[in-house]
Amino acid sequence: MRKLILGLAITLDGYIEGPNGEFDWCFTDQDYGLNEFFTEIDAIFIGRKSYEIAQQFAESNSGEAIPGMPPLTEYVFSKTLKSVKNGAVLVAEDAMDEARKIKQQPGKDIWLYGGASLMEAMMKEGLVDELWLSVHPILLGAGRPLFPRSSSRTHLTLINSKSYSTGLVSLRYSVDKDEG
């Protein structure tokens, strides 16, 4: 079965965006393992807000939502969108069941890109197999946290880590499914 990998940038104090939705704290001076990651995946799960932001970015950057990203099957999870770009797949109903079905299809792993509501729902449903976090050396003090408060624990096992001269630390964990 394909793995669903939650991969994103995060601040040292646990935020995925600033208080006004900003990402200006994210390093863009090198790829930080992204090109290697792209060889492992052939699909992306993305929520409506993240999809719309990516489309706006792509319009002003030669059609590239994420620089260097190869062609991927995009699954856009939204109950409000009526259509998505050509080649993307809109998942509007039974989102978690559909995600399970997609994970069972043949192919490479799947990148869970965002947004926060989609990530939270997929973590809660036990669909996320790995976390790949690019921890940036900044304390924002406020913003949108990656993980909301929860009454349950999720145990993780470190797969690998890498530090960069900029202070960014890349951490990759598997989600232990047999514990909760």
Coordinates of N, CA and C in Angstrom, one line a residue, residues 11-159:
T11 N 7.8 26.0 12.1 CA 8.7 26.8 12.9 C 9.1 25.9 14.1
L12 N 10.1 26.3 14.8 CA 10.6 25.6 16.0 C 9.5 25.6 17.1
D13 N 8.6 26.6 17.1 CA 7.5 26.6 18.1 C 6.2 26.0 17.5
G14 N 6.3 25.3 16.4 CA 5.2 24.5 16.0 C 4.2 25.1 15.0
Y15 N 4.5 26.2 14.4 CA 3.5 26.9 13.5 C 3.8 26.6 12.1
I16 N 2.8 26.5 11.3 CA 2.9 26.2 9.8 C 2.6 27.5 9.0
E17 N 2.1 28.5 9.7 CA 1.9 29.8 9.0 C 1.9 30.8 10.1
G18 N 2.2 32.1 9.8 CA 2.2 33.1 10.8 C 0.8 33.6 11.1
P19 N 0.6 34.5 12.0 CA -0.7 35.0 12.4 C -1.6 35.5 11.3
N20 N -1.0 36.0 10.2 CA -1.8 36.5 9.1 C -1.7 35.6 7.9
G21 N -1.4 34.3 8.1 CA -1.3 33.4 7.1 C 0.0 33.4 6.3
E22 N 1.0 34.2 6.8 CA 2.2 34.4 6.0 C 3.2 33.2 6.1
F23 N 4.0 33.0 5.0 CA 5.0 32.0 4.9 C 6.4 32.6 4.7
D24 N 6.5 33.9 4.9 CA 7.7 34.6 4.6 C 8.9 34.1 5.4
W25 N 8.7 33.3 6.4 CA 9.8 32.8 7.2 C 10.4 31.5 6.6
C26 N 9.8 30.9 5.6 CA 10.3 29.7 4.9 C 11.5 30.0 4.1
F27 N 12.5 29.1 4.3 CA 13.8 29.2 3.5 C 13.5 28.7 2.1
T28 N 14.0 29.5 1.1 CA 13.9 29.1 -0.3 C 15.3 29.1 -1.0
D29 N 16.4 29.2 -0.2 CA 17.7 29.3 -0.8 C 18.3 28.0 -1.4
Q30 N 17.7 26.9 -1.0 CA 18.1 25.6 -1.6 C 16.9 24.6 -1.5
D31 N 17.0 23.4 -2.0 CA 15.9 22.5 -2.1 C 15.6 21.8 -0.8
Y32 N 16.5 21.7 0.1 CA 16.3 21.0 1.4 C 15.7 19.6 1.3
G33 N 16.2 18.8 0.3 CA 15.7 17.5 0.1 C 14.4 17.3 -0.7
L34 N 13.9 18.4 -1.1 CA 12.6 18.3 -1.9 C 12.7 17.6 -3.2
N35 N 13.8 17.8 -3.9 CA 13.9 17.1 -5.2 C 14.1 15.6 -5.0
E36 N 14.7 15.2 -4.0 CA 14.8 13.7 -3.7 C 13.4 13.2 -3.3
F37 N 12.7 14.0 -2.5 CA 11.4 13.6 -2.1 C 10.5 13.4 -3.3
F38 N 10.6 14.3 -4.3 CA 9.8 14.2 -5.5 C 9.9 12.9 -6.2
T39 N 11.1 12.2 -6.1 CA 11.3 10.9 -6.7 C 10.4 9.8 -6.0
E40 N 10.0 10.0 -4.8 CA 9.3 9.0 -4.0 C 7.8 9.1 -4.2
I41 N 7.3 10.2 -4.8 CA 5.8 10.4 -4.8 C 5.3 10.5 -6.3
D42 N 4.0 10.3 -6.5 CA 3.4 10.5 -7.8 C 2.0 11.2 -7.6
A43 N 1.7 11.5 -6.4 CA 0.4 12.1 -6.1 C 0.5 13.1 -4.9
I44 N -0.5 14.0 -4.9 CA -0.5 15.0 -3.8 C -2.0 15.1 -3.3
F45 N -2.2 15.2 -2.0 CA -3.5 15.5 -1.4 C -3.4 16.9 -0.9
I46 N -4.3 17.7 -1.3 CA -4.3 19.2 -1.0 C -5.7 19.6 -0.7
G47 N -5.9 20.5 0.3 CA -7.2 21.1 0.7 C -7.5 22.3 -0.2
R48 N -8.7 22.8 -0.1 CA -9.1 23.9 -0.9 C -8.3 25.2 -0.8
K49 N -8.1 25.6 0.4 CA -7.3 26.9 0.6 C -5.9 26.7 0.1
S50 N -5.2 25.7 0.4 CA -3.8 25.4 -0.1 C -3.8 25.3 -1.6
Y51 N -4.8 24.7 -2.2 CA -4.9 24.5 -3.6 C -5.1 25.9 -4.3
E52 N -6.0 26.7 -3.7 CA -6.2 28.1 -4.3 C -4.9 28.9 -4.2
I53 N -4.2 28.9 -3.1 CA -3.0 29.6 -2.9 C -1.9 29.1 -3.9
A54 N -1.8 27.8 -4.1 CA -0.9 27.2 -5.0 C -1.2 27.7 -6.5
Q55 N -2.5 27.7 -6.8 CA -2.9 28.1 -8.2 C -2.5 29.6 -8.4
Q56 N -2.7 30.4 -7.4 CA -2.4 31.9 -7.5 C -0.9 32.0 -7.7
F57 N -0.1 31.3 -6.9 CA 1.3 31.3 -7.0 C 1.8 30.8 -8.4
A58 N 1.2 29.8 -8.9 CA 1.6 29.2 -10.2 C 1.3 30.2 -11.3
E59 N 0.2 31.0 -11.2 CA -0.1 32.0 -12.3 C 1.0 33.0 -12.4
S60 N 1.7 33.3 -11.3 CA 2.7 34.3 -11.4 C 4.2 33.7 -11.5
N61 N 4.2 32.4 -11.6 CA 5.5 31.7 -11.7 C 5.6 30.7 -12.8
S62 N 5.3 31.1 -14.0 CA 5.4 30.2 -15.1 C 4.7 28.9 -15.0
G63 N 3.6 28.9 -14.2 CA 2.7 27.7 -14.1 C 3.2 26.8 -13.0
E64 N 4.3 27.1 -12.3 CA 4.8 26.2 -11.3 C 4.3 26.6 -9.9
A65 N 3.5 25.7 -9.3 CA 3.0 26.0 -8.0 C 4.1 25.8 -6.9
I66 N 4.9 24.7 -7.2 CA 6.0 24.4 -6.3 C 7.2 24.2 -7.2
P67 N 8.2 25.1 -7.2 CA 9.4 25.0 -8.1 C 10.0 23.6 -8.1
G68 N 10.2 23.0 -9.3 CA 10.8 21.7 -9.5 C 9.9 20.5 -9.3
M69 N 8.7 20.8 -8.9 CA 7.7 19.6 -8.7 C 7.4 19.0 -10.1
P70 N 7.6 17.7 -10.1 CA 7.2 16.9 -11.3 C 5.7 16.8 -11.5
P71 N 5.2 16.4 -12.6 CA 3.8 16.2 -12.8 C 3.3 15.2 -11.7
L72 N 2.3 15.5 -11.0 CA 1.7 14.6 -10.0 C 0.2 14.6 -10.2
T73 N -0.4 13.5 -9.8 CA -1.9 13.5 -9.7 C -2.3 14.3 -8.5
E74 N -3.0 15.4 -8.7 CA -3.5 16.2 -7.6 C -4.9 15.8 -7.2
Y75 N -5.0 15.5 -5.9 CA -6.4 15.2 -5.4 C -6.7 16.4 -4.5
V76 N -7.7 17.2 -4.9 CA -8.1 18.4 -4.2 C -9.4 18.0 -3.4
F77 N -9.2 18.2 -2.0 CA -10.3 17.8 -1.1 C -11.0 19.1 -0.8
S78 N -12.3 19.1 -1.2 CA -13.1 20.3 -0.9 C -14.6 20.0 -1.1
K79 N -15.4 20.5 -0.2 CA -16.9 20.4 -0.3 C -17.5 21.6 -1.0
T80 N -16.6 22.7 -1.2 CA -17.2 23.9 -1.7 C -16.8 24.2 -3.2
L81 N -15.6 23.7 -3.6 CA -15.2 23.9 -5.0 C -16.1 23.1 -5.9
K82 N -16.4 23.6 -7.1 CA -17.2 22.9 -8.1 C -16.4 22.3 -9.2
S83 N -15.2 22.8 -9.3 CA -14.3 22.3 -10.4 C -12.9 22.6 -10.0
V84 N -11.9 21.9 -10.6 CA -10.5 22.1 -10.4 C -9.8 22.1 -11.7
K85 N -8.6 22.4 -11.8 CA -7.9 22.5 -13.0 C -7.8 21.2 -13.8
N86 N -7.6 21.3 -15.1 CA -7.5 20.1 -15.9 C -6.4 19.2 -15.4
G87 N -6.8 17.9 -15.2 CA -5.8 16.9 -14.7 C -5.9 16.6 -13.2
A88 N -6.5 17.6 -12.5 CA -6.6 17.4 -11.0 C -7.9 16.6 -10.8
V89 N -8.0 16.0 -9.6 CA -9.2 15.2 -9.2 C -9.9 15.9 -8.0
L90 N -11.1 16.3 -8.1 CA -11.8 16.9 -7.0 C -12.4 15.7 -6.2
V91 N -12.1 15.8 -4.9 CA -12.7 14.8 -3.9 C -13.6 15.6 -3.0
A92 N -14.9 15.5 -3.2 CA -15.9 16.3 -2.5 C -16.7 15.5 -1.5
E93 N -16.9 14.3 -1.7 CA -17.8 13.5 -0.8 C -16.9 12.3 -0.2
D94 N -17.3 11.9 1.0 CA -16.6 10.8 1.6 C -15.1 10.9 1.5
A95 N -14.6 12.0 1.9 CA -13.2 12.3 1.7 C -12.2 11.3 2.3
M96 N -12.5 10.8 3.6 CA -11.6 9.9 4.2 C -11.7 8.5 3.6
D97 N -12.8 8.1 3.2 CA -13.0 6.8 2.4 C -12.3 6.9 1.1
E98 N -12.4 8.0 0.4 CA -11.8 8.2 -0.9 C -10.2 8.1 -0.7
A99 N -9.7 8.8 0.3 CA -8.3 8.8 0.6 C -7.8 7.4 0.8
R100 N -8.6 6.6 1.6 CA -8.2 5.2 1.8 C -8.1 4.4 0.5
K101 N -9.1 4.6 -0.4 CA -9.1 3.9 -1.7 C -7.9 4.3 -2.5
I102 N -7.6 5.6 -2.5 CA -6.5 6.1 -3.3 C -5.2 5.5 -2.8
K103 N -5.0 5.4 -1.5 CA -3.8 4.8 -0.9 C -3.6 3.4 -1.3
Q104 N -4.7 2.7 -1.6 CA -4.6 1.3 -2.0 C -4.4 1.0 -3.5
Q105 N -4.5 2.1 -4.3 CA -4.2 2.0 -5.7 C -2.7 1.8 -5.9
P106 N -2.3 1.2 -7.0 CA -0.9 1.1 -7.3 C -0.2 2.5 -7.5
G107 N 1.0 2.6 -7.2 CA 1.7 3.8 -7.4 C 2.8 4.1 -6.4
K108 N 3.4 5.3 -6.5 CA 4.3 5.7 -5.5 C 3.6 6.3 -4.3
D109 N 4.3 6.8 -3.4 CA 3.7 7.4 -2.2 C 3.0 8.7 -2.5
I110 N 2.3 9.2 -1.5 CA 1.4 10.4 -1.7 C 1.9 11.5 -0.7
W111 N 2.0 12.7 -1.2 CA 2.3 13.8 -0.4 C 1.1 14.5 0.2
L112 N 0.9 14.6 1.5 CA -0.1 15.3 2.1 C 0.4 16.7 2.3
Y113 N 0.0 17.7 1.5 CA 0.6 19.0 1.4 C 0.0 20.0 2.3
G114 N -1.3 19.9 2.4 CA -2.1 20.9 3.3 C -3.5 21.0 2.8
G115 N -4.3 21.6 3.5 CA -4.1 22.5 4.6 C -4.4 21.9 6.0
A116 N -4.5 22.8 6.9 CA -4.5 22.3 8.3 C -5.7 21.4 8.6
S117 N -6.9 21.8 8.1 CA -8.1 21.0 8.4 C -7.9 19.6 7.8
L118 N -7.4 19.5 6.6 CA -7.3 18.2 5.9 C -6.2 17.4 6.7
M119 N -5.1 18.0 7.0 CA -4.1 17.3 7.8 C -4.6 16.7 9.1
E120 N -5.4 17.6 9.8 CA -5.9 17.2 11.1 C -6.9 16.0 10.9
A121 N -7.7 16.1 9.9 CA -8.7 15.0 9.7 C -8.0 13.7 9.3
M122 N -7.0 13.8 8.5 CA -6.3 12.6 8.1 C -5.4 12.0 9.2
M123 N -4.9 12.8 10.0 CA -4.1 12.3 11.2 C -5.1 11.6 12.1
K124 N -6.2 12.2 12.4 CA -7.3 11.7 13.3 C -7.8 10.3 12.8
E125 N -7.9 10.2 11.5 CA -8.4 8.9 10.9 C -7.3 7.9 10.7
G126 N -6.0 8.2 11.1 CA -4.9 7.2 11.0 C -4.4 7.0 9.6
L127 N -4.7 7.9 8.7 CA -4.3 7.8 7.3 C -2.8 8.2 7.0
V128 N -2.3 9.0 7.9 CA -0.9 9.5 7.7 C 0.1 8.4 8.2
D129 N 1.0 8.1 7.3 CA 2.0 7.1 7.6 C 3.4 7.6 8.1
E130 N 3.7 8.8 7.5 CA 5.0 9.5 7.9 C 4.8 11.0 8.0
L131 N 5.7 11.6 8.8 CA 5.8 13.0 8.9 C 7.2 13.4 8.4
W132 N 7.2 14.3 7.5 CA 8.5 14.9 7.1 C 8.5 16.4 7.3
L133 N 9.1 16.8 8.4 CA 9.0 18.2 8.9 C 10.3 18.9 8.6
S134 N 10.3 20.0 8.0 CA 11.4 20.9 7.8 C 11.3 22.0 8.8
V135 N 12.0 21.8 9.9 CA 11.9 22.7 11.1 C 12.8 23.9 10.9
H136 N 12.2 25.1 10.8 CA 12.9 26.3 10.5 C 13.3 27.0 11.9
P137 N 14.5 27.5 11.9 CA 15.0 28.1 13.2 C 14.4 29.5 13.4
I138 N 13.1 29.5 13.7 CA 12.5 30.8 14.1 C 11.3 30.4 15.0
L139 N 11.1 31.4 15.9 CA 10.0 31.3 16.8 C 9.0 32.4 16.4
L140 N 7.9 32.0 15.9 CA 6.9 33.0 15.5 C 6.1 33.6 16.7
G141 N 5.8 32.8 17.7 CA 5.1 33.2 18.8 C 3.6 33.1 18.6
A142 N 3.1 33.1 17.4 CA 1.7 33.0 17.1 C 1.5 32.5 15.6
G143 N 0.3 32.0 15.3 CA 0.0 31.6 14.0 C -0.8 30.3 14.0
R144 N -0.8 29.6 13.0 CA -1.5 28.3 12.9 C -0.6 27.2 13.3
P145 N -1.0 26.5 14.4 CA -0.1 25.3 14.8 C -0.3 24.2 13.9
L146 N 0.7 23.3 13.7 CA 0.5 22.1 12.9 C -0.5 21.2 13.6
F147 N -0.3 21.0 14.9 CA -1.2 20.0 15.5 C -2.0 20.7 16.6
P148 N -3.3 20.6 16.5 CA -4.2 21.2 17.5 C -4.1 20.3 18.8
R149 N -4.6 20.9 19.8 CA -4.7 20.1 21.1 C -5.5 18.8 20.9
S150 N -5.0 17.8 21.5 CA -5.6 16.5 21.3 C -5.6 15.7 22.7
S151 N -6.6 14.9 22.8 CA -6.6 14.1 24.0 C -5.9 12.7 23.8
S152 N -5.4 12.5 22.6 CA -4.7 11.2 22.4 C -3.3 11.4 22.0
R153 N -2.5 10.4 22.2 CA -1.1 10.5 21.9 C -0.8 9.8 20.6
T154 N 0.2 10.3 19.8 CA 0.6 9.6 18.6 C 2.1 9.3 18.8
H155 N 2.5 8.1 18.8 CA 3.9 7.7 18.9 C 4.5 7.7 17.5
L156 N 5.8 8.2 17.5 CA 6.5 8.3 16.2 C 7.9 7.6 16.4
T157 N 8.4 7.1 15.2 CA 9.7 6.5 15.2 C 10.5 7.3 14.2
L158 N 11.7 7.8 14.6 CA 12.6 8.6 13.7 C 13.1 7.7 12.6
I159 N 12.9 8.1 11.4 CA 13.4 7.4 10.2 C 14.8 8.0 9.8

